[in-house]
Coordinates of C-alpha atoms in Angstrom, one line a residue:
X1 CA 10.8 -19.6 -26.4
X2 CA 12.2 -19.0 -22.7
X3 CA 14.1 -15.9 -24.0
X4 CA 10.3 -14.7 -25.8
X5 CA 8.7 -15.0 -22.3
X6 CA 11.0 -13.0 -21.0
X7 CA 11.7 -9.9 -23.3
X8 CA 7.7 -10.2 -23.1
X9 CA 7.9 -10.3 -19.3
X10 CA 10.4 -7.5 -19.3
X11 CA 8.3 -5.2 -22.0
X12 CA 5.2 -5.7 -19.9
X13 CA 6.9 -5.0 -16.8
X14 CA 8.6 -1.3 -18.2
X15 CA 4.9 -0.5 -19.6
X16 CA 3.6 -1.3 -15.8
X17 CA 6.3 0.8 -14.3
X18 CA 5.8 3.4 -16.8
X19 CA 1.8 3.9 -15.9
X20 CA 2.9 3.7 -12.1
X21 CA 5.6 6.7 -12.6
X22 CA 3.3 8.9 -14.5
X23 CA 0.2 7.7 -11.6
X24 CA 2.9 9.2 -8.6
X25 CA 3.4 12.2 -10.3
X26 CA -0.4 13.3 -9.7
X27 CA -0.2 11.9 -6.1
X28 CA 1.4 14.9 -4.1
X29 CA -0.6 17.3 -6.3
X30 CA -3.9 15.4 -5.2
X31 CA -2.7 15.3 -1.7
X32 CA -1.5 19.1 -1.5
X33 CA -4.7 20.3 -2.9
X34 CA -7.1 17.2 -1.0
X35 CA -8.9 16.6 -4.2
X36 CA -7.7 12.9 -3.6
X37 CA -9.3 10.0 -2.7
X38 CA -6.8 7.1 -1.8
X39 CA -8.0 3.6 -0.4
X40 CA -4.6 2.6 1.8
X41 CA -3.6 -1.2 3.2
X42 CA -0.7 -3.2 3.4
X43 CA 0.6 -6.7 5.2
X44 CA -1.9 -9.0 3.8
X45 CA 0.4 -11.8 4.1
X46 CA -1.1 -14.5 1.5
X47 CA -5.2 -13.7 3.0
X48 CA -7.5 -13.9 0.2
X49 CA -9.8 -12.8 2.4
X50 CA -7.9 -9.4 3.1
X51 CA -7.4 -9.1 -0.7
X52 CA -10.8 -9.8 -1.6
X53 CA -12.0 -7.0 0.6
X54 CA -9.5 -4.5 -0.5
X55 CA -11.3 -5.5 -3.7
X56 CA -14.6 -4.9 -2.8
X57 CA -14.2 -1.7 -1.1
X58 CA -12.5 -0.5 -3.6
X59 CA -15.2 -1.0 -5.9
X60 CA -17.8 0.5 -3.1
X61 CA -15.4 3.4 -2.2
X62 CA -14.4 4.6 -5.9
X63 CA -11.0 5.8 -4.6
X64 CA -8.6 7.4 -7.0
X65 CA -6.2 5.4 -6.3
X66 CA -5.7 1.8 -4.2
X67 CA -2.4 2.1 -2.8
X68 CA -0.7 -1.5 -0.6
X69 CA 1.9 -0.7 1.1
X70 CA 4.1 -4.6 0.9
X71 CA 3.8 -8.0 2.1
X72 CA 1.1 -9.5 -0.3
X73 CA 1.8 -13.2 -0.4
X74 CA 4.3 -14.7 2.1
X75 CA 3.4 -14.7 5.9
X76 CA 6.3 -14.2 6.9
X77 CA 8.5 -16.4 9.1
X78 CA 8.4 -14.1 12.2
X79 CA 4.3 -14.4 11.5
X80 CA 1.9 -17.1 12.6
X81 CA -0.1 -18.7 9.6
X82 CA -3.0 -16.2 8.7
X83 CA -6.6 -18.0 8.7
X84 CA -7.4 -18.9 5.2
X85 CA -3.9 -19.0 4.0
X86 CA -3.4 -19.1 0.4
X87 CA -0.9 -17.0 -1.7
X88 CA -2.5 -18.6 -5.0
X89 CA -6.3 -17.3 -4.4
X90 CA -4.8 -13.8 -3.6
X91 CA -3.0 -13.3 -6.5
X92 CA -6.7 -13.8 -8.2
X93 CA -8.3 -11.6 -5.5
X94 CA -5.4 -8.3 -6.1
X95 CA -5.7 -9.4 -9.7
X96 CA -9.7 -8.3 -9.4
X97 CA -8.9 -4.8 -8.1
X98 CA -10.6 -2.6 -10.7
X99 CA -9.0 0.3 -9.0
X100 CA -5.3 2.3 -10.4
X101 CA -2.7 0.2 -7.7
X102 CA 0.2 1.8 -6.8
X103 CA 2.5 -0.7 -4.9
X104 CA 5.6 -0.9 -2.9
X105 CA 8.0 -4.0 -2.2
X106 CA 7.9 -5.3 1.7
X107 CA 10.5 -7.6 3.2
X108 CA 8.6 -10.5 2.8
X109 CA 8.0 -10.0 -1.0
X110 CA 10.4 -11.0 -3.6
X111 CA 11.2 -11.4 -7.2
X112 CA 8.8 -14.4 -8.1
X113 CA 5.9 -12.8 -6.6
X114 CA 6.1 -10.0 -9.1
X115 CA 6.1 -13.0 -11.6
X116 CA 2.6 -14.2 -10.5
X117 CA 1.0 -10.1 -9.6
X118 CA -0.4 -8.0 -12.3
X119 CA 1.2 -4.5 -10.8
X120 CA 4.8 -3.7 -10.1
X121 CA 6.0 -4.1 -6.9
X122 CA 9.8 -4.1 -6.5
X123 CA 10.5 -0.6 -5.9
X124 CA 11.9 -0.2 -2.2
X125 CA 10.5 3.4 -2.0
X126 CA 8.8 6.0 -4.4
X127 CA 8.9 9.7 -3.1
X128 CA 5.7 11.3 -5.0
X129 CA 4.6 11.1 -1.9
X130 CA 7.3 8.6 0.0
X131 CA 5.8 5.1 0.3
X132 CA 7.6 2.5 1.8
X133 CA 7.0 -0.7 3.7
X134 CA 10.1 -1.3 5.7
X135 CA 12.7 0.8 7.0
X136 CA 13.8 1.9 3.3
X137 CA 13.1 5.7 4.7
X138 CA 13.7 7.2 8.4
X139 CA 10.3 6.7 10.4
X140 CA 11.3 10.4 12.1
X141 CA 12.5 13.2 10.0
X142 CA 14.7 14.0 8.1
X143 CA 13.8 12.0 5.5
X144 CA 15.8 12.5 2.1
X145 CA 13.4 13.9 -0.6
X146 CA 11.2 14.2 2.2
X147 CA 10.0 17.9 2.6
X148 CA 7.6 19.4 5.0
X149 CA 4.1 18.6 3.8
X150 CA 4.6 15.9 2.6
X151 CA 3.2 12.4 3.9
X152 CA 5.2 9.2 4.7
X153 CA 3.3 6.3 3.8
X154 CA 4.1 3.1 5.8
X155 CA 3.5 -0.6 6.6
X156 CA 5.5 -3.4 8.0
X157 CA 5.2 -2.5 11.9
X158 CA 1.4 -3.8 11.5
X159 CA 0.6 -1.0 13.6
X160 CA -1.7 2.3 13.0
X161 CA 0.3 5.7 12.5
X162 CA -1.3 9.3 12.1
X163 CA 0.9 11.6 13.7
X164 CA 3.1 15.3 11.9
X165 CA 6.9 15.7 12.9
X166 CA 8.5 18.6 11.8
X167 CA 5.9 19.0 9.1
X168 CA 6.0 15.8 7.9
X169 CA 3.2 13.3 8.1
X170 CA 4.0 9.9 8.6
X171 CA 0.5 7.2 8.0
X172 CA 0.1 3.5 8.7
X173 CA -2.9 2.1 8.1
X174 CA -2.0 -1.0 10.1
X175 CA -2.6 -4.6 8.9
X176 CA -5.3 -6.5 7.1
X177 CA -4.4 -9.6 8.6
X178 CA -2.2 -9.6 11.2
X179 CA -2.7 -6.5 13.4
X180 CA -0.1 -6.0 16.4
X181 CA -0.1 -4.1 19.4
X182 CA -3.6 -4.6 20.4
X183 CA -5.5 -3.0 16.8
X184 CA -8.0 -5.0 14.6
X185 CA -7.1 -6.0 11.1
X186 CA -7.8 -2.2 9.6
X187 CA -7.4 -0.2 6.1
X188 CA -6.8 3.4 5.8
X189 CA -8.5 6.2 4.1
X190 CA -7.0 9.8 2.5
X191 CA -10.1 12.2 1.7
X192 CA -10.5 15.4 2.2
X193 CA -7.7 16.3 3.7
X194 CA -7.8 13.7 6.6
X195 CA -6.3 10.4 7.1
X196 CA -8.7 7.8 8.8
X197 CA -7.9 4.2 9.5
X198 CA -10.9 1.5 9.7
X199 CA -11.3 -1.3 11.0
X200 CA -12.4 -4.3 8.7
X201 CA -15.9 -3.8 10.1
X202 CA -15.7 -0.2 9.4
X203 CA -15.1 1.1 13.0
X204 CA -12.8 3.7 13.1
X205 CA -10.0 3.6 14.6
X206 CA -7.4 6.8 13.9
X207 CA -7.9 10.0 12.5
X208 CA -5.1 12.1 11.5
X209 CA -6.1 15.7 10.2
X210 CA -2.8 17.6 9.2
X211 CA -3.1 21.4 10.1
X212 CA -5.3 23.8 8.7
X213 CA -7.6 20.7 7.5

């Protein structure tokens, strides 16, 4: 029975990562051509109350696709305990998203939270664009696979990014949760053309337009 469960677990897991491949590969065309609406987060840190509102704008916004950017159940032991705590009632929350997710591993995730979330999220990387949550990639180019045009997409630092460096756009949309360096919890937002990072209360608070947007 064990050995059933997991060929099962490891069928349904290939099939997940299969959909999320062939998902990347209309990412950078959307992006190049700003026919693409992404919904952007990360660092939620065990919050059902983060997750549950990445659900429901989600559902209000109708983005293409909801991109989270690591760090989904664990706080983290560098981290104070989030208000709300509860790694269980977030799973159910991200579980709820109705939106395509497209997910990358942070430092604080491991291999039995991909046991208990209904999207993969053990890749370190994925370059269709590059999303990362830690220091997988170079936050300053060059960045391998990494051309100009292209966007970096990055948690972990908990702290807003809009900025082009040698062509390259690097984008944080800050933390849900746990915000650093002075910002609210906040969400960002690809459309258009133009980054934009929110604040939970919908204030904005970054705007990144790359040139000729």
């Amino acid at each position: 029975v064990s050995s059933l469960r997991m060929r099962m677990r490891s069928v349904r897991f290939r099939s997940l990562l299969t959909d999320c491949l062939r998902t990347w590969n209309t990412v950078r065309t959307g992006l190049q051509e700003k026919s693409m609406r992404l919904f952007i987060a990360s660092d939620l840190h065990g919050s059902p109350e983060a997750a549950d509102f990445v659900r429901r704008r989600c559902r209000e916004l109708a983005p293409d696709l909801c991109v989270l950017l690591g760090d989904y159940l664990y706080h983290g032991p560098r981290n104070p305990l989030p208000g709300g705590y509860a790694p269980q009632q977030t799973v159910s929350a991200l579980a709820a998203i109705e939106t395509p997710v497209l997910a990358v591993r942070g430092n604080c995730d491991a291999e039995v939270d991909q046991m208990v979330l209904q999207f993969p999220i053990l890749a370190d990387y994925c370059v269709l664009p590059a999303a990362q949550h830690v220091h997988r990639l170079p936050a300053f180019p060059p960045v391998p696979g990494v051309r100009a045009g292209d966007v970096v997409l990055s948690g972990h630092t908990h702290i807003p990014r809009g900025e082009t460096i040698d062509g390259v756009h690097f984008w944080n949309p800050g933390s849900t949760t746990l915000p650093k360096g002075g910002f609210p919890p906040s969400y960002g937002l690809f459309e258009d053309g133009v980054f934009r990072v929110f604040s939970l209360d919908e204030r904005l608070v970054l705007e990144h337009r790359p040139a000729g947007n």
